[in-house]
Short mmCIF file of C-alpha atoms in Angstrom, two decimals:
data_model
loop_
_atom_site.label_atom_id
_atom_site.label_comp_id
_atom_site.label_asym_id
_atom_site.label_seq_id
_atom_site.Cartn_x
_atom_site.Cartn_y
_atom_site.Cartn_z
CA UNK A 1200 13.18 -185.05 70.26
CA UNK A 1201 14.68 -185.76 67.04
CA UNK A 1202 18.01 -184.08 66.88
CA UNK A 1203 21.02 -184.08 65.11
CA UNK A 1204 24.05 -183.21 65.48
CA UNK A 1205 27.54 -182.25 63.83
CA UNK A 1206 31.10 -182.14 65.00
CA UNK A 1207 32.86 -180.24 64.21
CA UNK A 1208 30.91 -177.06 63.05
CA UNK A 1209 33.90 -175.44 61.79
CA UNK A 1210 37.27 -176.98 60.39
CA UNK A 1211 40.09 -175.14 58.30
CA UNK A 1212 42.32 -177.64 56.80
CA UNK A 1213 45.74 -177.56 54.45
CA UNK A 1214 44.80 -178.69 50.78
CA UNK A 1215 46.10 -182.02 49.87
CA UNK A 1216 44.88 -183.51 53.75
CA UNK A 1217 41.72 -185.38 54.46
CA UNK A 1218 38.55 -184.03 56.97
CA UNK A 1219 36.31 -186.15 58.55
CA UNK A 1220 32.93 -184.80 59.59
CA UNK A 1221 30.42 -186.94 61.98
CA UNK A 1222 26.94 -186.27 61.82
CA UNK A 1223 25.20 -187.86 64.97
CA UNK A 1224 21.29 -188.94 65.40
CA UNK A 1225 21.30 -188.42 69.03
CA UNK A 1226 17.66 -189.83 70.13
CA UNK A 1227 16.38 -191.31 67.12
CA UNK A 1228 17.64 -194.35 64.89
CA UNK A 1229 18.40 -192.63 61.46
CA UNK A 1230 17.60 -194.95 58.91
CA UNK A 1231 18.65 -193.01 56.18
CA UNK A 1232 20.87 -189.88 56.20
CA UNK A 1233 21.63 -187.28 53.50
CA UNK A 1234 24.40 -184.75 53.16
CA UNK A 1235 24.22 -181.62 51.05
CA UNK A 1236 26.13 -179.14 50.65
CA UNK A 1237 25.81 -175.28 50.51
CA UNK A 1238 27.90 -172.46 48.34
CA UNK A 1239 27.76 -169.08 49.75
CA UNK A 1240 24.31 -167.61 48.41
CA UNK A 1241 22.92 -170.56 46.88
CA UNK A 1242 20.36 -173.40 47.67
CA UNK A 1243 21.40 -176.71 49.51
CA UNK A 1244 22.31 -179.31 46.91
CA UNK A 1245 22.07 -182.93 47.63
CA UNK A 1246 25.48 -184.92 47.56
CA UNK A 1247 24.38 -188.21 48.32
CA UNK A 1248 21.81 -190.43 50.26
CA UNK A 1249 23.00 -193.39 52.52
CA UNK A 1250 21.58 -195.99 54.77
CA UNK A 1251 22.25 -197.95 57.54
CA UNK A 1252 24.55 -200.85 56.33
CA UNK A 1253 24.68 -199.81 52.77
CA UNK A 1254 26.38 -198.13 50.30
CA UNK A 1255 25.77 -194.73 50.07
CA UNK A 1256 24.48 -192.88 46.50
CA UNK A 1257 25.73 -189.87 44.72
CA UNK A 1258 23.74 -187.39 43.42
CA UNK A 1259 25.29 -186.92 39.50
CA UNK A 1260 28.73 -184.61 39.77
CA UNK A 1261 29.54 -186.06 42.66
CA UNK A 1262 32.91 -187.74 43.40
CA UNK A 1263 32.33 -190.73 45.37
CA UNK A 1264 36.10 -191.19 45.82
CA UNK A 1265 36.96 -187.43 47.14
CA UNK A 1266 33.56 -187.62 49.26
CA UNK A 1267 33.77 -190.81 51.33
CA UNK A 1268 30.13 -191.60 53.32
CA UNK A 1269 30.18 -194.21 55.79
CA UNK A 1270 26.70 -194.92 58.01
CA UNK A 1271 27.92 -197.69 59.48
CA UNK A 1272 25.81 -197.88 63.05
CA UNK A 1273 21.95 -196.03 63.25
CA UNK A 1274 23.18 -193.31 64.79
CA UNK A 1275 26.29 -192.30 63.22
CA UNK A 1276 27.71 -191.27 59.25
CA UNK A 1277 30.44 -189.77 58.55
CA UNK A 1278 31.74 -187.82 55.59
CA UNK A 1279 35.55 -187.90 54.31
CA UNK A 1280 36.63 -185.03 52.08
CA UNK A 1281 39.92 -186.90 51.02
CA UNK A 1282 42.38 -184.44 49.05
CA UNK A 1283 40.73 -181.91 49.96
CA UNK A 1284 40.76 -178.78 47.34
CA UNK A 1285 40.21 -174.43 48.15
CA UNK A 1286 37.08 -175.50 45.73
CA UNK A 1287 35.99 -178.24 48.42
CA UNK A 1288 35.20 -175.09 51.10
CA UNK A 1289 32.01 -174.94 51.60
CA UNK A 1290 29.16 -175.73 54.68
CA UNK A 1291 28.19 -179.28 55.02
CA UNK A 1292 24.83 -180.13 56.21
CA UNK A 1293 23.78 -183.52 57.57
CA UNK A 1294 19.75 -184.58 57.62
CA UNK A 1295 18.32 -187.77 58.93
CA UNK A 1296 15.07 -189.82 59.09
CA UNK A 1297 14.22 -192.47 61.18
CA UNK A 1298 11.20 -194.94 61.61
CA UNK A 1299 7.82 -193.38 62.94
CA UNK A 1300 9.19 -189.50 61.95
CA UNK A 1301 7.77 -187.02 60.16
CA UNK A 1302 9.91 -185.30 57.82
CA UNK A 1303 13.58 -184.58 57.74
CA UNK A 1304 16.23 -183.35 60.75
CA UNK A 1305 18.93 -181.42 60.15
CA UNK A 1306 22.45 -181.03 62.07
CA UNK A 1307 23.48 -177.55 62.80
CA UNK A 1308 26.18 -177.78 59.78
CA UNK A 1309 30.18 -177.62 59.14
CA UNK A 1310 32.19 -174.85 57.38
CA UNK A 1311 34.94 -176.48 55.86
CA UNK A 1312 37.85 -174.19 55.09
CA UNK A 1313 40.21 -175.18 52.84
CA UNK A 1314 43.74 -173.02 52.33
CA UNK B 1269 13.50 -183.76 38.22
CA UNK B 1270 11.50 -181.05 40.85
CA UNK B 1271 12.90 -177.54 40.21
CA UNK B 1272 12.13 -175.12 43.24
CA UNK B 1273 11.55 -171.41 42.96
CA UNK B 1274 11.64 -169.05 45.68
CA UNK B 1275 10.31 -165.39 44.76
CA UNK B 1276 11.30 -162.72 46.03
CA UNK B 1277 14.37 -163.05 46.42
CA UNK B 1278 15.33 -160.51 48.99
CA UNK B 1279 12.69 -158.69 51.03
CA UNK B 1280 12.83 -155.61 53.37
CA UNK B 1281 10.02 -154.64 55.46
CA UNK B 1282 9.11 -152.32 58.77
CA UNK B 1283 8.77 -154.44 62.44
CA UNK B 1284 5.05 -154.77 62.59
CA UNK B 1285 4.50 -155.77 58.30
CA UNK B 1286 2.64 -158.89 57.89
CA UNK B 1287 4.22 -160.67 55.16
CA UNK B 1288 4.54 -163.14 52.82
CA UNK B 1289 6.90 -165.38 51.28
CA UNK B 1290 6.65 -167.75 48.23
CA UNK B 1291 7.28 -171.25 46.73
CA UNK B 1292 6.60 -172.68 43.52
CA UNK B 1293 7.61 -176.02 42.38
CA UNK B 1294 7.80 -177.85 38.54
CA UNK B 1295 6.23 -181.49 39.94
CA UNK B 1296 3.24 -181.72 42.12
CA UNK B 1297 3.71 -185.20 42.89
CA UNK B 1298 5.31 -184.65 46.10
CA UNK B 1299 5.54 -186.40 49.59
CA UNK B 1300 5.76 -182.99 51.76
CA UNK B 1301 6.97 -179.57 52.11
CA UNK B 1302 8.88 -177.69 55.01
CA UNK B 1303 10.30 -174.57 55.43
CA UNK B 1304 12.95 -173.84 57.58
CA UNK B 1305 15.11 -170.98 58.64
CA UNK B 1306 18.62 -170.45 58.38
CA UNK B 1307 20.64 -167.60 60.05
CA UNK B 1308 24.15 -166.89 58.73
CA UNK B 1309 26.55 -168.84 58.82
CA UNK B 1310 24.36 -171.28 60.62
CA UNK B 1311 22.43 -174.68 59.73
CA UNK B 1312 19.04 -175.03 59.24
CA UNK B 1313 15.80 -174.83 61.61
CA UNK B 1314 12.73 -176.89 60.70
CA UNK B 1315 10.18 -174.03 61.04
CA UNK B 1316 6.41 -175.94 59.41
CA UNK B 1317 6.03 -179.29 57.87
CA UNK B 1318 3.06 -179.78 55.32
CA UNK B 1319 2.49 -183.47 54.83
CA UNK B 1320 1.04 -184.12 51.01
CA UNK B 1321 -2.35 -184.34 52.62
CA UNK B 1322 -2.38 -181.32 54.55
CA UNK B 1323 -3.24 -177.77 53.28
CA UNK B 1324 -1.57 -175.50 56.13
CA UNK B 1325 -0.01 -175.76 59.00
CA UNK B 1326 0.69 -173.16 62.11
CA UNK B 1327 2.73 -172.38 64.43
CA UNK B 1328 2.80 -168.99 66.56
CA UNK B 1329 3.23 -166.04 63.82
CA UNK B 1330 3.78 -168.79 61.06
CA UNK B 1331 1.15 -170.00 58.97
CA UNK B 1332 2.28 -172.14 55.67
CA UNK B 1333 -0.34 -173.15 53.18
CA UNK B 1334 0.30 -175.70 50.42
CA UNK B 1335 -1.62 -176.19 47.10
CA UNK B 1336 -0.29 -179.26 45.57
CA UNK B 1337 -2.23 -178.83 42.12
CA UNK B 1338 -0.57 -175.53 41.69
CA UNK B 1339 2.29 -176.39 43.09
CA UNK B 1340 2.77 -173.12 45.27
CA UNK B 1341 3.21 -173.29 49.05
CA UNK B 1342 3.37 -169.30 51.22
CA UNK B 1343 4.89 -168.48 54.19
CA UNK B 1344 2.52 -166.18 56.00
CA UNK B 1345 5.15 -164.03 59.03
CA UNK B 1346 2.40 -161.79 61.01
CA UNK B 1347 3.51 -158.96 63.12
CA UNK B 1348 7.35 -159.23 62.01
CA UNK B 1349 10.29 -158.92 64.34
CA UNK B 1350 13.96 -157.83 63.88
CA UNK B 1351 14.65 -161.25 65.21
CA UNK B 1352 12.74 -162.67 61.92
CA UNK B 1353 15.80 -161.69 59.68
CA UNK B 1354 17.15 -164.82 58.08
CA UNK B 1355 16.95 -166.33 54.86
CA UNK B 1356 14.18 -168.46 54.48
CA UNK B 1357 13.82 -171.91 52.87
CA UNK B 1358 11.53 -173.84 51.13
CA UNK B 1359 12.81 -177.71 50.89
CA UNK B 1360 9.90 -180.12 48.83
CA UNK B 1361 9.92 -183.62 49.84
CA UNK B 1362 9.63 -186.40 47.26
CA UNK B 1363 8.60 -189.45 46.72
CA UNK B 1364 11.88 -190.48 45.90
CA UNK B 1365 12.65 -190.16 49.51
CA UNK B 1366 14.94 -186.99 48.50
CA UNK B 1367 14.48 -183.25 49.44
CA UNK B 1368 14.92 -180.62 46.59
CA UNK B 1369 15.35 -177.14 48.07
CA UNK B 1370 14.69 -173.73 46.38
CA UNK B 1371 17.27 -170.87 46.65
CA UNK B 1372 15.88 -168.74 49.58
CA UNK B 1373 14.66 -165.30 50.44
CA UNK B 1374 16.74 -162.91 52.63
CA UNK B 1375 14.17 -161.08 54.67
CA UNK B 1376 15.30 -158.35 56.60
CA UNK B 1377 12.96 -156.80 59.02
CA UNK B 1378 14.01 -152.90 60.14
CA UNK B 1379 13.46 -151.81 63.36
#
């Protein structure tokens, strides 16, 4: 129980486009979800936190209008990388938490290419 | 804000070593603690979970342990495998309903 998942889990995209990445909370409700991203040989860092319905917050640095979070449904957020940059490559990982979980579940990721 | 340390940061050892891996953290007011493992290239797998109450937690070969008034949690691998390579993280839960996650350790286990 409890998974999540990501599509797509790799994407290479022109700079100047726009990539949308889903992350999916297959047989929970996700109340909240959180996206981070990853630089090669660093930690996780936390981009923002959204839930169901609501706006979603950005951790300080981050551009709310280049990374565009929707969670519109229990199950589903997505994340926009509008305009996207070389600098914006990178992995995206998705987490969730529902109701009656323990902890946090995390999708399987996206490396986002940018050329 | 919760800082998260990892130490070592790269660790070799024979197949067979027990072993053990570190986590400190700044704030000991925290909700939980998990480690999870992630292969390269690859996203992450939820390995233990320590709730704030709890003071270990096993599974198979894993054993975490989690001092909150120190603010240290270990990793204890026995009998380590080849297959054990990864780089292992340590992700503190708080309050604040927000994970802060230290920079890893790259454990490489030699056949």
């Amino acid at each position: 129980g409890a998974v999540v998942s990501q599509h797509p889990s790799r994407v290479i995209c022109k700079s100047g486009t726009s990539v949308k990445i889903e992350c999916r909370s297959l047989d929970f409700q996700a109340t909240t979800m959180f996206w981070y991203r990853q630089f090669p040989k660093q930690s996780l860092m936390l981009m923002a936190t959204s839930n169901e319905g609501s706006k979603a917050t950005y951790e300080q640095g981050v551009e709310k209008d280049k990374f565009l979070i929707n969670h519109a449904s229990l199950t589903l957020s997505t994340l926009t990388v509008t305009s996207a940059h070389p600098e914006d490559s990178s992995f995206y990982i998705c987490s969730a938490r529902g109701p009656g979980l323990n902890g946090e579940y995390f999708g399987p990721g996206t490396r986002l290419t940018v050329t | 804000k919760q800082e998260v340390t990892q130490i070592p940061a790269a660790l070799s050892v024979p197949e067979g070593e027990n072993l053990v891996l570190n986590c400190s953290f700044t704030d000991s007011a925290i909700y939980n603690l998990q480690w999870f493992r992630q292969d390269p290239g690859k996203g992450l797998t939820s390995l233990l979970l320590i709730q704030s109450s709890q003071r270990e937690q096993t599974s198979g070969r894993l054993n975490a342990s989690l001092d909150k008034s120190s603010g240290r949690s270990t990793l204890y691998i026995a009998a380590s495998q080849p297959g054990d390579s990864a780089t292992y993280l340590c992700a503190v839960g708080s309050t604040g309903n927000q994970f802060y996650f230290g920079t890893g350790t790259s454990l490489t286990v030699i056949p």
